[in-house]
Amino acid sequence: MKQPEIDYRAVFQALPGAVALLTPQLFFADVNKEWLRVVNRSRERVIGHYMPDDYADTPNHPNAAVARNIGESLHRVARTGRAETMELQRFDPTDTGVRPRTAEARFWSITNIPVPDADGQVAMLLHRVADVTELIQARAVALSLQEAMLPAPRAIGHHPVAVRYRPAVRALEVGGDWYDLVDLPGDRLGVAVGDVVGHGLSAATVMGQLRSALSAASRSCGGPARALEILELYADSVVGAENTTVASALIDWETHHITYSSAGHPPPALLRSDGNVEFLDRATDPPLGARLDRGPWVQATVPFTEGAFLVLYTDGLVERRNEDIDAGLSRLAGSLTRHRGTRAEAEDLADALLADLLPSAGLSDDTALVIVPL
């Protein structure tokens, strides 16, 4: 069969995204039709244009910093030969020289890719721009919904509890992490954290349903295991709830015991008063909907002494790509031990953990954290 001749120029022009080809010196060599539409320029005004000239006459324009960021990224790609996806860039709506005037700021996702020649040297730079404004707006709505459904930080009885929620900054959609605090009779506190699979409005909605169901079950049944059993029955009727992970604990200050149960969730950490850390991992079942045997959930009980802290969290605090979970748990234990001697308050300890454990480049997954001083 004869191979068809491919018109790569026609392919380039037909690409659905806005794509430009630049020389390593950042002069435009070619652009496709979508690029011209996005930047609102004629082809004659673009080809041969030196990209860093954008905003050269208006260095204080809000978009001038964006232009510098793009130029720096392209220079790095030309120098290193490695592709680079930039952090999301915001373009101010007052600009009329680069794109049409709009009523709101636009957010662009930008990828710069080296194109090598036959000798492996960077001959051209492929510059791709995607308008992700609608995704950002959807993320904002989902985040607002999620925050509205999470309980506000407050003291539970006589016990001040520190809570933190940090949304992912490197993903376009918010996740389904949650926490819950339930004040129970007899100087007892129910505390839970959970993580719904998926992102966006659907995950936030499922999160709200499951959090409310577990909160009600924790108030009306005999402990964390029974509460998770009821939650699983409810989750069977909720689309998107499958494989949700949850850790639930009941703290009793009268007996000085913690009773806990987990549905496939990272284990709570008990920071004892002597600085030792114990992970509560003796009562773990699979995530919701993943159990083959739908019998009673397992639960375990552990004693505590005054001056200890119970720490519940979601996987964004400890899990990293291409790394075993044990490495993240070890980091958590080390951070708790280091800060136990100098920080006696739950709020300070929460801030210290986030500073130690969250990546400086930004989260790729949401993180919820609850610290209860015992």
mmCIF file of C-alpha atoms in Angstrom:
data_model
loop_
_atom_site.group_PDB
_atom_site.id
_atom_site.type_symbol
_atom_site.label_atom_id
_atom_site.label_comp_id
_atom_site.label_asym_id
_atom_site.label_seq_id
_atom_site.Cartn_x
_atom_site.Cartn_y
_atom_site.Cartn_z
ATOM 1 C CA MET A 1 0.000 0.000 0.000
ATOM 2 C CA LYS A 2 1.394 3.359 -1.026
ATOM 3 C CA GLN A 3 1.887 5.710 1.882
ATOM 4 C CA PRO A 4 -0.010 8.990 1.403
ATOM 5 C CA GLU A 5 1.941 12.192 1.267
ATOM 6 C CA ILE A 6 1.287 14.241 4.386
ATOM 7 C CA ASP A 7 0.916 17.990 4.103
ATOM 8 C CA TYR A 8 2.312 18.936 7.507
ATOM 9 C CA ARG A 9 1.607 22.609 6.919
ATOM 10 C CA ALA A 10 -2.074 21.788 6.464
ATOM 11 C CA VAL A 11 -1.966 19.636 9.597
ATOM 12 C CA PHE A 12 -0.353 22.512 11.514
ATOM 13 C CA GLN A 13 -3.040 24.949 10.378
ATOM 14 C CA ALA A 14 -5.823 22.510 11.301
ATOM 15 C CA LEU A 15 -4.651 21.919 14.875
ATOM 16 C CA PRO A 16 -7.516 22.731 17.284
ATOM 17 C CA GLY A 17 -5.346 24.660 19.736
ATOM 18 C CA ALA A 18 -3.500 27.950 19.321
ATOM 19 C CA VAL A 19 0.014 26.994 18.200
ATOM 20 C CA ALA A 20 3.019 29.062 17.103
ATOM 21 C CA LEU A 21 6.490 28.148 15.844
ATOM 22 C CA LEU A 22 9.357 30.392 16.933
ATOM 23 C CA THR A 23 13.062 30.427 16.281
ATOM 24 C CA PRO A 24 15.372 29.862 19.260
ATOM 25 C CA GLN A 25 15.870 33.640 19.183
ATOM 26 C CA LEU A 26 12.091 34.054 19.756
ATOM 27 C CA PHE A 27 11.061 35.336 16.330
ATOM 28 C CA PHE A 28 7.721 34.036 15.011
ATOM 29 C CA ALA A 29 8.228 31.661 12.071
ATOM 30 C CA ASP A 30 4.663 30.387 11.694
ATOM 31 C CA VAL A 31 1.304 30.376 13.480
ATOM 32 C CA ASN A 32 -1.937 28.525 12.868
ATOM 33 C CA LYS A 33 -5.376 30.018 12.331
ATOM 34 C CA GLU A 34 -6.444 29.490 15.942
ATOM 35 C CA TRP A 35 -3.427 31.475 17.140
ATOM 36 C CA LEU A 36 -4.435 34.445 14.993
ATOM 37 C CA ARG A 37 -7.966 34.233 16.348
ATOM 38 C CA VAL A 38 -6.834 34.119 19.966
ATOM 39 C CA VAL A 39 -4.376 37.030 19.727
ATOM 40 C CA ASN A 40 -6.602 39.022 17.328
ATOM 41 C CA ARG A 41 -3.804 39.850 14.880
ATOM 42 C CA SER A 42 -3.258 39.423 11.186
ATOM 43 C CA ARG A 43 -0.666 36.968 9.951
ATOM 44 C CA GLU A 44 1.384 39.836 8.537
ATOM 45 C CA ARG A 45 1.649 41.441 11.962
ATOM 46 C CA VAL A 46 2.867 38.211 13.582
ATOM 47 C CA ILE A 47 5.318 36.449 11.244
ATOM 48 C CA GLY A 48 8.830 37.772 11.817
ATOM 49 C CA HIS A 49 7.744 39.612 14.961
ATOM 50 C CA TYR A 50 10.100 39.429 17.958
ATOM 51 C CA MET A 51 8.015 38.049 20.836
ATOM 52 C CA PRO A 52 9.781 40.013 23.647
ATOM 53 C CA ASP A 53 8.698 43.237 21.913
ATOM 54 C CA ASP A 54 5.191 42.702 23.297
ATOM 55 C CA TYR A 55 4.644 45.335 26.005
ATOM 56 C CA ALA A 56 8.186 46.678 25.555
ATOM 57 C CA ASP A 57 6.707 50.167 25.413
ATOM 58 C CA THR A 58 4.415 49.570 28.405
ATOM 59 C CA PRO A 59 6.529 47.737 31.014
ATOM 60 C CA ASN A 60 4.032 48.514 33.787
ATOM 61 C CA HIS A 61 1.091 46.941 31.985
ATOM 62 C CA PRO A 62 -0.392 44.003 33.973
ATOM 63 C CA ASN A 63 0.378 41.652 31.093
ATOM 64 C CA ALA A 64 4.013 42.726 30.759
ATOM 65 C CA ALA A 65 5.028 40.321 33.525
ATOM 66 C CA VAL A 66 3.208 37.503 31.707
ATOM 67 C CA ALA A 67 5.125 38.290 28.515
ATOM 68 C CA ARG A 68 8.397 38.173 30.459
ATOM 69 C CA ASN A 69 7.434 34.817 32.005
ATOM 70 C CA ILE A 70 6.725 33.373 28.553
ATOM 71 C CA GLY A 71 9.996 34.695 27.172
ATOM 72 C CA GLU A 72 11.994 33.258 30.059
ATOM 73 C CA SER A 73 10.338 29.858 29.616
ATOM 74 C CA LEU A 74 11.056 29.809 25.871
ATOM 75 C CA HIS A 75 14.690 30.746 26.481
ATOM 76 C CA ARG A 76 15.040 27.879 28.980
ATOM 77 C CA VAL A 77 13.541 25.404 26.521
ATOM 78 C CA ALA A 78 15.875 26.609 23.779
ATOM 79 C CA ARG A 79 18.861 26.313 26.114
ATOM 80 C CA THR A 80 18.059 22.961 27.756
ATOM 81 C CA GLY A 81 16.138 21.172 25.010
ATOM 82 C CA ARG A 82 13.480 20.139 27.541
ATOM 83 C CA ALA A 83 9.772 20.848 27.178
ATOM 84 C CA GLU A 84 8.148 23.037 29.815
ATOM 85 C CA THR A 85 4.543 23.505 30.910
ATOM 86 C CA MET A 86 4.164 26.880 32.579
ATOM 87 C CA GLU A 87 2.053 27.736 35.574
ATOM 88 C CA LEU A 88 -1.309 29.171 34.542
ATOM 89 C CA GLN A 89 -0.978 32.725 33.256
ATOM 90 C CA ARG A 90 -3.660 35.389 33.792
ATOM 91 C CA PHE A 91 -4.218 37.975 31.052
ATOM 92 C CA ASP A 92 -5.802 41.275 31.998
ATOM 93 C CA PRO A 93 -9.009 42.160 30.149
ATOM 94 C CA THR A 94 -7.986 45.774 29.492
ATOM 95 C CA ASP A 95 -5.503 44.696 26.843
ATOM 96 C CA THR A 96 -6.487 45.529 23.281
ATOM 97 C CA GLY A 97 -3.184 45.024 21.492
ATOM 98 C CA VAL A 98 -2.822 41.300 21.930
ATOM 99 C CA ARG A 99 -6.404 40.007 21.941
ATOM 100 C CA PRO A 100 -9.981 41.279 21.837
ATOM 101 C CA ARG A 101 -11.321 43.228 24.741
ATOM 102 C CA THR A 102 -13.360 40.994 27.076
ATOM 103 C CA ALA A 103 -15.348 41.555 30.239
ATOM 104 C CA GLU A 104 -13.143 39.345 32.403
ATOM 105 C CA ALA A 105 -9.597 38.135 32.784
ATOM 106 C CA ARG A 106 -8.560 35.100 30.770
ATOM 107 C CA PHE A 107 -6.418 32.226 32.006
ATOM 108 C CA TRP A 108 -4.026 30.461 29.651
ATOM 109 C CA SER A 109 -2.227 27.159 29.986
ATOM 110 C CA ILE A 110 1.027 27.376 28.018
ATOM 111 C CA THR A 111 3.349 24.590 26.876
ATOM 112 C CA ASN A 112 6.705 25.201 25.193
ATOM 113 C CA ILE A 113 8.287 22.294 23.304
ATOM 114 C CA PRO A 114 11.697 22.074 21.576
ATOM 115 C CA VAL A 115 11.777 20.874 17.938
ATOM 116 C CA PRO A 116 15.223 19.367 17.174
ATOM 117 C CA ASP A 117 16.994 19.269 13.822
ATOM 118 C CA ALA A 118 18.710 16.213 12.345
ATOM 119 C CA ASP A 119 21.696 16.752 14.666
ATOM 120 C CA GLY A 120 19.548 16.930 17.784
ATOM 121 C CA GLN A 121 19.960 20.672 18.226
ATOM 122 C CA VAL A 122 16.955 22.882 18.971
ATOM 123 C CA ALA A 123 15.903 24.286 15.614
ATOM 124 C CA MET A 124 12.440 25.597 16.475
ATOM 125 C CA LEU A 125 10.195 26.155 19.490
ATOM 126 C CA LEU A 126 6.592 24.959 19.504
ATOM 127 C CA HIS A 127 4.513 27.334 21.633
ATOM 128 C CA ARG A 128 0.996 26.093 22.479
ATOM 129 C CA VAL A 129 -1.670 28.166 24.266
ATOM 130 C CA ALA A 130 -4.958 26.812 25.665
ATOM 131 C CA ASP A 131 -7.655 29.059 27.121
ATOM 132 C CA VAL A 132 -8.717 27.393 30.392
ATOM 133 C CA THR A 133 -10.800 30.248 31.784
ATOM 134 C CA GLU A 134 -13.989 28.169 31.945
ATOM 135 C CA LEU A 135 -12.163 25.425 33.855
ATOM 136 C CA ILE A 136 -10.815 27.967 36.328
ATOM 137 C CA GLN A 137 -14.295 29.384 36.837
ATOM 138 C CA ALA A 138 -15.717 25.894 37.393
ATOM 139 C CA ARG A 139 -12.933 25.197 39.891
ATOM 140 C CA ALA A 140 -13.793 28.375 41.795
ATOM 141 C CA VAL A 141 -17.436 27.327 42.013
ATOM 142 C CA ALA A 142 -16.501 23.828 43.188
ATOM 143 C CA LEU A 143 -14.087 25.229 45.771
ATOM 144 C CA SER A 144 -16.708 27.634 47.102
ATOM 145 C CA LEU A 145 -19.209 24.802 47.358
ATOM 146 C CA GLN A 146 -16.699 22.581 49.121
ATOM 147 C CA GLU A 147 -15.673 25.251 51.618
ATOM 148 C CA ALA A 148 -19.329 26.061 52.335
ATOM 149 C CA MET A 149 -20.010 22.417 53.213
ATOM 150 C CA LEU A 150 -17.000 22.009 55.530
ATOM 151 C CA PRO A 151 -17.558 22.916 59.205
ATOM 152 C CA ALA A 152 -16.058 26.203 60.317
ATOM 153 C CA PRO A 153 -13.034 25.977 62.649
ATOM 154 C CA ARG A 154 -14.236 26.127 66.231
ATOM 155 C CA ALA A 155 -13.641 24.751 69.698
ATOM 156 C CA ILE A 156 -15.500 21.502 70.391
ATOM 157 C CA GLY A 157 -16.607 21.564 74.021
ATOM 158 C CA HIS A 158 -13.484 22.386 76.032
ATOM 159 C CA HIS A 159 -11.166 21.174 73.274
ATOM 160 C CA PRO A 160 -9.751 23.579 70.657
ATOM 161 C CA VAL A 161 -9.299 21.679 67.389
ATOM 162 C CA ALA A 162 -7.027 22.886 64.568
ATOM 163 C CA VAL A 163 -8.304 22.268 61.033
ATOM 164 C CA ARG A 164 -6.725 23.109 57.683
ATOM 165 C CA TYR A 165 -7.876 22.659 54.103
ATOM 166 C CA ARG A 166 -5.542 23.384 51.197
ATOM 167 C CA PRO A 167 -6.818 22.972 47.607
ATOM 168 C CA ALA A 168 -4.462 21.810 44.895
ATOM 169 C CA VAL A 169 -2.819 24.741 43.115
ATOM 170 C CA ARG A 170 -1.357 22.817 40.210
ATOM 171 C CA ALA A 171 -4.610 21.122 39.158
ATOM 172 C CA LEU A 172 -7.457 22.872 37.365
ATOM 173 C CA GLU A 173 -10.192 21.265 39.441
ATOM 174 C CA VAL A 174 -10.711 20.992 43.173
ATOM 175 C CA GLY A 175 -10.900 17.546 44.720
ATOM 176 C CA GLY A 176 -13.282 15.885 47.171
ATOM 177 C CA ASP A 177 -11.368 15.991 50.475
ATOM 178 C CA TRP A 178 -13.332 16.727 53.631
ATOM 179 C CA TYR A 179 -13.206 16.709 57.430
ATOM 180 C CA ASP A 180 -15.920 16.611 60.070
ATOM 181 C CA LEU A 181 -16.190 17.226 63.824
ATOM 182 C CA VAL A 182 -19.081 15.876 65.904
ATOM 183 C CA ASP A 183 -19.623 16.974 69.520
ATOM 184 C CA LEU A 184 -20.993 13.987 71.466
ATOM 185 C CA PRO A 185 -22.377 13.634 75.021
ATOM 186 C CA GLY A 186 -20.025 12.718 77.851
ATOM 187 C CA ASP A 187 -16.978 14.758 76.831
ATOM 188 C CA ARG A 188 -16.561 12.832 73.606
ATOM 189 C CA LEU A 189 -15.656 13.980 70.108
ATOM 190 C CA GLY A 190 -16.164 12.274 66.758
ATOM 191 C CA VAL A 191 -13.630 13.289 64.117
ATOM 192 C CA ALA A 192 -13.341 12.114 60.533
ATOM 193 C CA VAL A 193 -11.517 12.876 57.291
ATOM 194 C CA GLY A 194 -12.358 11.526 53.847
ATOM 195 C CA ASP A 195 -11.405 11.696 50.195
ATOM 196 C CA VAL A 196 -13.799 11.231 47.259
ATOM 197 C CA VAL A 197 -12.354 9.946 43.985
ATOM 198 C CA GLY A 198 -12.574 12.531 41.209
ATOM 199 C CA HIS A 199 -12.558 16.309 40.905
ATOM 200 C CA GLY A 200 -14.794 19.261 40.244
ATOM 201 C CA LEU A 201 -18.397 19.960 41.111
ATOM 202 C CA SER A 202 -19.399 16.298 41.057
ATOM 203 C CA ALA A 203 -16.727 15.353 43.609
ATOM 204 C CA ALA A 204 -17.628 18.320 45.817
ATOM 205 C CA THR A 205 -21.295 17.328 45.703
ATOM 206 C CA VAL A 206 -20.561 13.696 46.608
ATOM 207 C CA MET A 207 -18.263 14.898 49.363
ATOM 208 C CA GLY A 208 -21.099 16.936 50.896
ATOM 209 C CA GLN A 209 -23.487 13.995 50.801
ATOM 210 C CA LEU A 210 -21.059 11.565 52.408
ATOM 211 C CA ARG A 211 -19.885 14.031 55.053
ATOM 212 C CA SER A 212 -23.461 14.719 56.109
ATOM 213 C CA ALA A 213 -24.335 11.017 56.158
ATOM 214 C CA LEU A 214 -21.304 10.110 58.274
ATOM 215 C CA SER A 215 -21.946 13.007 60.622
ATOM 216 C CA ALA A 216 -25.504 11.775 61.211
ATOM 217 C CA ALA A 217 -24.377 8.156 61.630
ATOM 218 C CA SER A 218 -21.695 9.169 64.140
ATOM 219 C CA ARG A 219 -24.352 10.847 66.297
ATOM 220 C CA SER A 220 -26.746 7.914 66.316
ATOM 221 C CA CYS A 221 -24.763 4.668 66.404
ATOM 222 C CA GLY A 222 -22.305 2.936 68.686
ATOM 223 C CA GLY A 223 -18.906 3.859 67.292
ATOM 224 C CA PRO A 224 -16.761 4.477 64.178
ATOM 225 C CA ALA A 225 -17.104 0.944 62.764
ATOM 226 C CA ARG A 226 -20.892 1.023 62.859
ATOM 227 C CA ALA A 227 -20.884 4.551 61.419
ATOM 228 C CA LEU A 228 -18.773 3.403 58.454
ATOM 229 C CA GLU A 229 -21.042 0.408 57.951
ATOM 230 C CA ILE A 230 -24.045 2.729 57.667
ATOM 231 C CA LEU A 231 -22.065 5.121 55.441
ATOM 232 C CA GLU A 232 -21.217 2.314 53.032
ATOM 233 C CA LEU A 233 -24.871 1.342 52.746
ATOM 234 C CA TYR A 234 -25.727 4.949 51.955
ATOM 235 C CA ALA A 235 -22.805 5.302 49.515
ATOM 236 C CA ASP A 236 -24.185 2.423 47.438
ATOM 237 C CA SER A 237 -26.952 4.781 46.299
ATOM 238 C CA VAL A 238 -24.674 7.756 45.519
ATOM 239 C CA VAL A 239 -23.147 7.907 42.048
ATOM 240 C CA GLY A 240 -19.441 8.719 42.346
ATOM 241 C CA ALA A 241 -19.091 7.567 45.966
ATOM 242 C CA GLU A 242 -17.382 4.280 45.140
ATOM 243 C CA ASN A 243 -13.785 3.900 46.352
ATOM 244 C CA THR A 244 -14.074 6.854 48.729
ATOM 245 C CA THR A 245 -11.627 6.568 51.627
ATOM 246 C CA VAL A 246 -12.529 7.602 55.182
ATOM 247 C CA ALA A 247 -10.866 7.558 58.594
ATOM 248 C CA SER A 248 -13.187 7.946 61.591
ATOM 249 C CA ALA A 249 -12.273 8.209 65.285
ATOM 250 C CA LEU A 250 -14.116 8.634 68.583
ATOM 251 C CA ILE A 251 -12.180 10.386 71.351
ATOM 252 C CA ASP A 252 -13.376 9.852 74.920
ATOM 253 C CA TRP A 253 -11.737 12.127 77.488
ATOM 254 C CA GLU A 254 -13.489 10.409 80.396
ATOM 255 C CA THR A 255 -11.906 7.021 79.666
ATOM 256 C CA HIS A 256 -8.835 8.423 77.856
ATOM 257 C CA HIS A 257 -9.326 6.117 74.899
ATOM 258 C CA ILE A 258 -9.537 6.581 71.112
ATOM 259 C CA THR A 259 -11.692 4.169 69.119
ATOM 260 C CA TYR A 260 -11.093 4.241 65.382
ATOM 261 C CA SER A 261 -11.912 2.587 62.069
ATOM 262 C CA SER A 262 -10.752 3.219 58.519
ATOM 263 C CA ALA A 263 -12.037 2.613 54.996
ATOM 264 C CA GLY A 264 -8.830 2.435 52.986
ATOM 265 C CA HIS A 265 -7.587 5.797 54.314
ATOM 266 C CA PRO A 266 -4.047 6.731 55.450
ATOM 267 C CA PRO A 267 -3.814 5.919 59.184
ATOM 268 C CA PRO A 268 -4.347 8.630 61.824
ATOM 269 C CA ALA A 269 -1.220 9.532 63.760
ATOM 270 C CA LEU A 270 -1.110 9.642 67.561
ATOM 271 C CA LEU A 271 1.654 11.943 68.770
ATOM 272 C CA ARG A 272 2.223 10.861 72.349
ATOM 273 C CA SER A 273 3.373 13.209 75.101
ATOM 274 C CA ASP A 274 6.892 11.736 75.028
ATOM 275 C CA GLY A 275 7.277 12.621 71.317
ATOM 276 C CA ASN A 276 6.788 9.115 69.937
ATOM 277 C CA VAL A 277 4.375 8.679 67.031
ATOM 278 C CA GLU A 278 2.018 5.730 66.623
ATOM 279 C CA PHE A 279 0.049 5.201 63.431
ATOM 280 C CA LEU A 280 -3.427 3.837 64.137
ATOM 281 C CA ASP A 281 -3.504 1.101 61.494
ATOM 282 C CA ARG A 282 -5.020 -1.900 63.296
ATOM 283 C CA ALA A 283 -8.576 -1.352 62.007
ATOM 284 C CA THR A 284 -8.428 -0.807 58.254
ATOM 285 C CA ASP A 285 -10.863 -2.140 55.659
ATOM 286 C CA PRO A 286 -10.977 -1.384 51.893
ATOM 287 C CA PRO A 287 -12.531 1.854 50.567
ATOM 288 C CA LEU A 288 -16.299 2.264 50.395
ATOM 289 C CA GLY A 289 -17.870 -0.184 47.984
ATOM 290 C CA ALA A 290 -14.669 -2.208 47.535
ATOM 291 C CA ARG A 291 -15.214 -4.836 50.235
ATOM 292 C CA LEU A 292 -15.998 -8.363 49.072
ATOM 293 C CA ASP A 293 -17.375 -9.282 52.491
ATOM 294 C CA ARG A 294 -20.042 -6.810 53.611
ATOM 295 C CA GLY A 295 -19.839 -7.915 57.247
ATOM 296 C CA PRO A 296 -19.231 -5.588 60.224
ATOM 297 C CA TRP A 297 -16.389 -3.109 59.921
ATOM 298 C CA VAL A 298 -13.369 -3.586 62.161
ATOM 299 C CA GLN A 299 -12.427 -1.061 64.820
ATOM 300 C CA ALA A 300 -9.697 -0.780 67.438
ATOM 301 C CA THR A 301 -9.130 1.152 70.659
ATOM 302 C CA VAL A 302 -5.952 2.756 71.947
ATOM 303 C CA PRO A 303 -5.324 4.642 75.231
ATOM 304 C CA PHE A 304 -3.882 8.152 75.411
ATOM 305 C CA THR A 305 -2.473 10.444 78.088
ATOM 306 C CA GLU A 306 -2.843 14.187 78.515
ATOM 307 C CA GLY A 307 -0.500 16.186 76.288
ATOM 308 C CA ALA A 308 -0.854 13.935 73.245
ATOM 309 C CA PHE A 309 -2.240 14.949 69.831
ATOM 310 C CA LEU A 310 -4.406 13.025 67.379
ATOM 311 C CA VAL A 311 -3.685 13.900 63.736
ATOM 312 C CA LEU A 312 -6.013 12.978 60.864
ATOM 313 C CA TYR A 313 -5.233 13.979 57.280
ATOM 314 C CA THR A 314 -5.865 13.174 53.626
ATOM 315 C CA ASP A 315 -3.312 11.700 51.247
ATOM 316 C CA GLY A 316 -2.227 15.058 49.811
ATOM 317 C CA LEU A 317 -0.177 15.588 52.972
ATOM 318 C CA VAL A 318 1.917 12.431 52.635
ATOM 319 C CA GLU A 319 1.627 10.919 49.149
ATOM 320 C CA ARG A 320 3.999 11.901 46.324
ATOM 321 C CA ARG A 321 4.151 10.557 42.792
ATOM 322 C CA ASN A 322 6.662 7.737 42.252
ATOM 323 C CA GLU A 323 7.211 7.352 45.996
ATOM 324 C CA ASP A 324 6.102 4.672 48.441
ATOM 325 C CA ILE A 325 3.504 5.830 50.982
ATOM 326 C CA ASP A 326 5.806 4.727 53.814
ATOM 327 C CA ALA A 327 8.218 7.526 52.899
ATOM 328 C CA GLY A 328 5.456 10.101 53.351
ATOM 329 C CA LEU A 329 4.370 8.590 56.667
ATOM 330 C CA SER A 330 7.968 8.686 57.843
ATOM 331 C CA ARG A 331 8.182 12.398 56.971
ATOM 332 C CA LEU A 332 4.970 13.037 58.901
ATOM 333 C CA ALA A 333 6.231 11.168 61.970
ATOM 334 C CA GLY A 334 9.548 13.022 61.851
ATOM 335 C CA SER A 335 7.864 16.408 61.585
ATOM 336 C CA LEU A 336 5.514 15.638 64.496
ATOM 337 C CA THR A 337 8.394 14.542 66.693
ATOM 338 C CA ARG A 338 10.523 17.590 65.840
ATOM 339 C CA HIS A 339 7.820 20.093 66.632
ATOM 340 C CA ARG A 340 6.359 18.399 69.719
ATOM 341 C CA GLY A 341 8.957 19.836 72.093
ATOM 342 C CA THR A 342 8.680 23.441 70.986
ATOM 343 C CA ARG A 343 5.036 23.791 69.929
ATOM 344 C CA ALA A 344 2.364 22.946 72.482
ATOM 345 C CA GLU A 345 -0.615 24.404 70.586
ATOM 346 C CA ALA A 346 -2.595 22.545 67.933
ATOM 347 C CA GLU A 347 -2.722 25.606 65.671
ATOM 348 C CA ASP A 348 1.061 25.994 65.736
ATOM 349 C CA LEU A 349 1.544 22.301 65.114
ATOM 350 C CA ALA A 350 -0.811 22.402 62.107
ATOM 351 C CA ASP A 351 1.102 25.315 60.565
ATOM 352 C CA ALA A 352 4.419 23.563 61.189
ATOM 353 C CA LEU A 353 3.244 20.356 59.515
ATOM 354 C CA LEU A 354 2.026 22.166 56.413
ATOM 355 C CA ALA A 355 5.266 24.134 56.175
ATOM 356 C CA ASP A 356 7.319 20.940 56.489
ATOM 357 C CA LEU A 357 5.337 18.555 54.317
ATOM 358 C CA LEU A 358 3.637 20.464 51.509
ATOM 359 C CA PRO A 359 5.805 20.774 48.364
ATOM 360 C CA SER A 360 7.162 24.244 47.636
ATOM 361 C CA ALA A 361 6.109 23.943 43.977
ATOM 362 C CA GLY A 362 2.466 23.656 45.022
ATOM 363 C CA LEU A 363 0.045 20.845 45.723
ATOM 364 C CA SER A 364 -1.009 18.425 43.014
ATOM 365 C CA ASP A 365 -3.758 17.079 45.295
ATOM 366 C CA ASP A 366 -6.051 18.622 47.900
ATOM 367 C CA THR A 367 -5.095 18.290 51.565
ATOM 368 C CA ALA A 368 -7.270 18.254 54.679
ATOM 369 C CA LEU A 369 -5.726 18.195 58.157
ATOM 370 C CA VAL A 370 -7.297 17.932 61.634
ATOM 371 C CA ILE A 371 -5.283 18.085 64.877
ATOM 372 C CA VAL A 372 -6.964 17.378 68.213
ATOM 373 C CA PRO A 373 -5.032 18.127 71.425
ATOM 374 C CA LEU A 374 -5.660 15.357 73.940
#
